[in-house]
PDB file of C-alpha atoms in Angstrom:
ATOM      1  CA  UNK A   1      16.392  15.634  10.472  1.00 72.00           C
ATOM      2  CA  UNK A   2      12.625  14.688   9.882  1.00 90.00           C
ATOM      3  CA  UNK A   3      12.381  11.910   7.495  1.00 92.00           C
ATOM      4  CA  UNK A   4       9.422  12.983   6.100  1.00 94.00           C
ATOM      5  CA  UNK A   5      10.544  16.925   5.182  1.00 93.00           C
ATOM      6  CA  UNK A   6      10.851  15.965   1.294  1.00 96.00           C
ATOM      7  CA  UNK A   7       7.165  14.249   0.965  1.00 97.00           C
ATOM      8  CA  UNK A   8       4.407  16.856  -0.182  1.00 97.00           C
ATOM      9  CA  UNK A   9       0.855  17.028  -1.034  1.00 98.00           C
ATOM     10  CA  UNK A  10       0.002  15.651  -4.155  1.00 98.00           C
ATOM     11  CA  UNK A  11       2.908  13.041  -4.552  1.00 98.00           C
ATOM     12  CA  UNK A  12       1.180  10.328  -6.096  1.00 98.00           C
ATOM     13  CA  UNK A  13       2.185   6.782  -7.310  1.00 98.00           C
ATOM     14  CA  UNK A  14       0.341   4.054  -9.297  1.00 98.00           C
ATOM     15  CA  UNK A  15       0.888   0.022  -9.111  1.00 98.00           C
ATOM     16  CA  UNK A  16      -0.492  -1.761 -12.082  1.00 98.00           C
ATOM     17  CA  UNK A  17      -1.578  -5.431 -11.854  1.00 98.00           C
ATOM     18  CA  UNK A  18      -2.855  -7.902 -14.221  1.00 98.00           C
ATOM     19  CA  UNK A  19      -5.406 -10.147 -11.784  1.00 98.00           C
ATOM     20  CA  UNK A  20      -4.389 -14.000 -11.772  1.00 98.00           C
ATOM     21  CA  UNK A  21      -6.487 -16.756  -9.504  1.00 97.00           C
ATOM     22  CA  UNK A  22      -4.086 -16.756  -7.172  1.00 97.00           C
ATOM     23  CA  UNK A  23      -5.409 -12.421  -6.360  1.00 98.00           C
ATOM     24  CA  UNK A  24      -9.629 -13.904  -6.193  1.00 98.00           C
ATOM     25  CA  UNK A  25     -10.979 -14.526  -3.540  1.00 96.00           C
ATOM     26  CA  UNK A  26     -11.976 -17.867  -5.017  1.00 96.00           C
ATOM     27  CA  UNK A  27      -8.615 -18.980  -4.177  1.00 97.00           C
ATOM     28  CA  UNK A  28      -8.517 -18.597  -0.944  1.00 93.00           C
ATOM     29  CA  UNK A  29     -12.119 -19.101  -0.472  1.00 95.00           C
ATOM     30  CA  UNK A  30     -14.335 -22.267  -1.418  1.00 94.00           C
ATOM     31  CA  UNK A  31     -16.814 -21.249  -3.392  1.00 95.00           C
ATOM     32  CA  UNK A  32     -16.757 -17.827  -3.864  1.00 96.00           C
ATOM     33  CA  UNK A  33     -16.520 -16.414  -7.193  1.00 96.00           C
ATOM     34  CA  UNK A  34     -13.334 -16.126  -9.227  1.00 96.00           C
ATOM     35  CA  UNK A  35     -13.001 -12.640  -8.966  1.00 98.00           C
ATOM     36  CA  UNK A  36     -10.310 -10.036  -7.867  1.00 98.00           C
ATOM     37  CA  UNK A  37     -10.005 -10.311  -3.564  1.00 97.00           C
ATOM     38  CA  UNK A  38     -10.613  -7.215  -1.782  1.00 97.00           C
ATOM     39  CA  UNK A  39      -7.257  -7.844   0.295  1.00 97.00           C
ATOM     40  CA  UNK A  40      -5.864  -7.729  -2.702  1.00 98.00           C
ATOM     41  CA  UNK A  41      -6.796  -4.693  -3.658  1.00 98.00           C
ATOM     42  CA  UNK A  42      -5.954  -3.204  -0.575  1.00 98.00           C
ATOM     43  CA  UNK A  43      -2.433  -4.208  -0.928  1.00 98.00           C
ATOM     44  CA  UNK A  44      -1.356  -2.791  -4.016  1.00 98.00           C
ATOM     45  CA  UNK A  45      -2.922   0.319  -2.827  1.00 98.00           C
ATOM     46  CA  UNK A  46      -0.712   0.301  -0.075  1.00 98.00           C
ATOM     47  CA  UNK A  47       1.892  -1.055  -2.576  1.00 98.00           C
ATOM     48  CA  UNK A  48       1.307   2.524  -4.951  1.00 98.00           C
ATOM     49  CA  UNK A  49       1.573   4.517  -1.435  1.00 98.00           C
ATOM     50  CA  UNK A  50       4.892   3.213  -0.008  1.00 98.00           C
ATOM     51  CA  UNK A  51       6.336   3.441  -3.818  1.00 98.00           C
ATOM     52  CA  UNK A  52       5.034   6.926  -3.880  1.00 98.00           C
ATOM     53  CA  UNK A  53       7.252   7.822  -0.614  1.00 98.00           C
ATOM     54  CA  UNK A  54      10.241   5.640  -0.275  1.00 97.00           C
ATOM     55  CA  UNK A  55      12.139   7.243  -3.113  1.00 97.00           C
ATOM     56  CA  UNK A  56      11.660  10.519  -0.390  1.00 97.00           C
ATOM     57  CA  UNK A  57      12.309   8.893   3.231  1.00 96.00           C
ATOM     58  CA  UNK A  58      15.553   9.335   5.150  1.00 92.00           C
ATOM     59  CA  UNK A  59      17.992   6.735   4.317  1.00 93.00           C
ATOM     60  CA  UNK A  60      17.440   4.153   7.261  1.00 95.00           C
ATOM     61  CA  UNK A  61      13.546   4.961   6.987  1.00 96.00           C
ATOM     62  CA  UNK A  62      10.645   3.126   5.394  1.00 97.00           C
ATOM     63  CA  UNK A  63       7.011   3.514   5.350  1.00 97.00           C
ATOM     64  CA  UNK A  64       4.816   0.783   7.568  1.00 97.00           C
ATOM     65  CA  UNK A  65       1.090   0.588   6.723  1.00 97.00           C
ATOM     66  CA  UNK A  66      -1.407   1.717  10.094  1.00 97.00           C
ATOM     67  CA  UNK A  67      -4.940   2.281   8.660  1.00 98.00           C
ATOM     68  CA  UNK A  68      -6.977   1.186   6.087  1.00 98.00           C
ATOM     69  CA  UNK A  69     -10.583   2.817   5.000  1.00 98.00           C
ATOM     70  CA  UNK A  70     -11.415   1.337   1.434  1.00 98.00           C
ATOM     71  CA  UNK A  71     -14.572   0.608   0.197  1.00 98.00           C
ATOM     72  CA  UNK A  72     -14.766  -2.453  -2.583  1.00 98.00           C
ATOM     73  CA  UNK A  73     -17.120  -1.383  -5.577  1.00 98.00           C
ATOM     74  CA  UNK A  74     -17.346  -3.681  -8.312  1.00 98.00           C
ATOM     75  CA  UNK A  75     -15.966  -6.932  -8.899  1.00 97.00           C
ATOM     76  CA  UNK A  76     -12.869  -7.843 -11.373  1.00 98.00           C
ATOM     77  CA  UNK A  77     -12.542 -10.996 -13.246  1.00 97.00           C
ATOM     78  CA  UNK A  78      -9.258 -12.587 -13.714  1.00 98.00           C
ATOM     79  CA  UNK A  79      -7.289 -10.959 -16.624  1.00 98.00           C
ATOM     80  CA  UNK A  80      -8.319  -7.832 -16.066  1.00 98.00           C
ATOM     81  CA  UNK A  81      -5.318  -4.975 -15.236  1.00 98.00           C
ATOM     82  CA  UNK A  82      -5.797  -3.073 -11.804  1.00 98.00           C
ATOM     83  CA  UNK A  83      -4.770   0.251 -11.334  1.00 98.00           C
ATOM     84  CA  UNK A  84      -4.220   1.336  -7.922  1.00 98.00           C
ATOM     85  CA  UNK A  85      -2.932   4.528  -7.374  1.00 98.00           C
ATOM     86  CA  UNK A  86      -2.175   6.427  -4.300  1.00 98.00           C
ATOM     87  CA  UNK A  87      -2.168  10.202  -3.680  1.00 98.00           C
ATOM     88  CA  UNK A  88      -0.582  12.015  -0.331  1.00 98.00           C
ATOM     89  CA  UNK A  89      -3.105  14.271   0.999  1.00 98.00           C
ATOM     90  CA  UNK A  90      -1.386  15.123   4.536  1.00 98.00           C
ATOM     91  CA  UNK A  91       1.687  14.928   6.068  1.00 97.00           C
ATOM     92  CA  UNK A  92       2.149  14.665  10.119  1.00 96.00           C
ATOM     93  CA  UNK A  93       5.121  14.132  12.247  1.00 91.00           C
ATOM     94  CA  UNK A  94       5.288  10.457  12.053  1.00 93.00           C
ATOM     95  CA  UNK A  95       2.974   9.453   9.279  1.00 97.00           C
ATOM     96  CA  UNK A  96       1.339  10.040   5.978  1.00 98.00           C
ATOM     97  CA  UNK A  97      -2.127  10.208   4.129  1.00 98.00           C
ATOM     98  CA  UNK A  98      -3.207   9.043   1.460  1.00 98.00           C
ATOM     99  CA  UNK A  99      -6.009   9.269  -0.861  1.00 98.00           C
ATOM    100  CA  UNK A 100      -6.620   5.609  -2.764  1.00 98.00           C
ATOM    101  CA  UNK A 101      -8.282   4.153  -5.539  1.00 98.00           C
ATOM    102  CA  UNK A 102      -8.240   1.257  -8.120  1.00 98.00           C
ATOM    103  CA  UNK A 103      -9.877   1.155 -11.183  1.00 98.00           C
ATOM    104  CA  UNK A 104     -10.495  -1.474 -13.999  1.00 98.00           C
ATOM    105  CA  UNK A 105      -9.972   0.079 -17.042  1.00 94.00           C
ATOM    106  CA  UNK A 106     -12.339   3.735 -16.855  1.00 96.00           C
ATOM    107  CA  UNK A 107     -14.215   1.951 -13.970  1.00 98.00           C
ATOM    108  CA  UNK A 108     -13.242   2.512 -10.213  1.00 98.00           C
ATOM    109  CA  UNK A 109     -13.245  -0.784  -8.633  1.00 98.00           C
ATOM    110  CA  UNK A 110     -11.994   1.045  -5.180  1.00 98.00           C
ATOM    111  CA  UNK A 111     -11.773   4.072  -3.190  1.00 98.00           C
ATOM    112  CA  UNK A 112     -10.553   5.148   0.394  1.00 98.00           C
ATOM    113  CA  UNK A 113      -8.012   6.145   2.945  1.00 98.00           C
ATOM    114  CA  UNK A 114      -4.312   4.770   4.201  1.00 98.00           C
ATOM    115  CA  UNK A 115      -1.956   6.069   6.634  1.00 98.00           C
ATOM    116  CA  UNK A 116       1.460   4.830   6.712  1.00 98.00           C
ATOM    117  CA  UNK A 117       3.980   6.142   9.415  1.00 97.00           C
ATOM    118  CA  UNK A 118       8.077   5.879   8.902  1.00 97.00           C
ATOM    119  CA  UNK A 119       9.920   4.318  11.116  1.00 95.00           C
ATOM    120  CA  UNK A 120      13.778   3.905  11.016  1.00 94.00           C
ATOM    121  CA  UNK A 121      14.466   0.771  10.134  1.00 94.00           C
ATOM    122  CA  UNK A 122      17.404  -0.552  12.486  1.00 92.00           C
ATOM    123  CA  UNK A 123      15.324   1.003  15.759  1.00 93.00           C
ATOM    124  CA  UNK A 124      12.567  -0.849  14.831  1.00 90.00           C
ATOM    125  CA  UNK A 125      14.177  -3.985  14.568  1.00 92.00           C
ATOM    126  CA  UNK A 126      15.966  -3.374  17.697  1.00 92.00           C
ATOM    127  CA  UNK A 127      12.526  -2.304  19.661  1.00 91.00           C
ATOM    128  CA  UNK A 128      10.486  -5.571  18.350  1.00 90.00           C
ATOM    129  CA  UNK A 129      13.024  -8.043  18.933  1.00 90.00           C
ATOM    130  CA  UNK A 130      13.140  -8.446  14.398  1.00 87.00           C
ATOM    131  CA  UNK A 131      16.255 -11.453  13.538  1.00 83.00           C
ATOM    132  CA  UNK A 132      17.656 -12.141  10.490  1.00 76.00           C
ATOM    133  CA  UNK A 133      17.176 -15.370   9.326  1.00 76.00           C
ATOM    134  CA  UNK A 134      20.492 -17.599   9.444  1.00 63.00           C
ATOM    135  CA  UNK A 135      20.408 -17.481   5.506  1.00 66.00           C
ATOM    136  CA  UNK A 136      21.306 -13.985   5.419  1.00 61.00           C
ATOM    137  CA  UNK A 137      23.187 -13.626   7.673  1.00 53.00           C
ATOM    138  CA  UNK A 138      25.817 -16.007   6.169  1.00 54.00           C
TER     139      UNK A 138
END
């Protein structure tokens, strides 16, 4: 069975986030402004594109993030709610694209590509070597 044969074109998902310091790049930067992180951004664009899938996948099968293409466009102050929503736009043997973008309110603070391919879970833990820690395990 292909894990991907109930994803389609135009499945889309959104992940809404109210930016805190800890999301600028200020944060994690010295003085740089106080204003949303572009890594940030990027992941909860990949956060609205795995959403937008896993209810879909295989059981056993989850969506891994491979490429990123996103342009940064205007800055966000702390706050503010983020939108970023995801959109397939093709689906391939072994992976997924998607259409992304964030916006502030009417204003699109982000645009681009992600690919995520699905990978069964317990083979991938298998191939990379991938533990459980001790906690839960017990």
């Amino acid at each position: 069975m292909n894990p991907l044969e109930k994803v389609t074109p135009g499945t889309t998902a959104e992940k809404l986030v109210t930016v805190t310091p800890e999301m600028t790049v200020g944060h994690v930067v010295p003085g740089m402004p106080a204003v949303y992180g572009t890594p940030m951004m990027i992941l909860h664009m990949e956060m609205a594109a795995g959403s937008a899938v896993q209810p879909l996948l295989s059981a056993g099968h989850v969506s891994v993030g491979m490429m990123v293409n996103v342009r940064h466009l205007a800055a966000t102050p702390v706050g503010r709610t983020v939108r970023a929503i995801a959109r397939v736009v093709a689906v391939e043997t072994r992976s997924v694209l998607f259409e992304v973008e964030a916006w502030d309110g009417g204003r699109k603070i982000g645009d681009g590509t992600h690919r995520r391919g699905v990978v069964d879970v317990a083979e991938f833990e298998r191939r990379f070597g991938v533990t459980k820690p001790a906690v839960e395990m017990a």
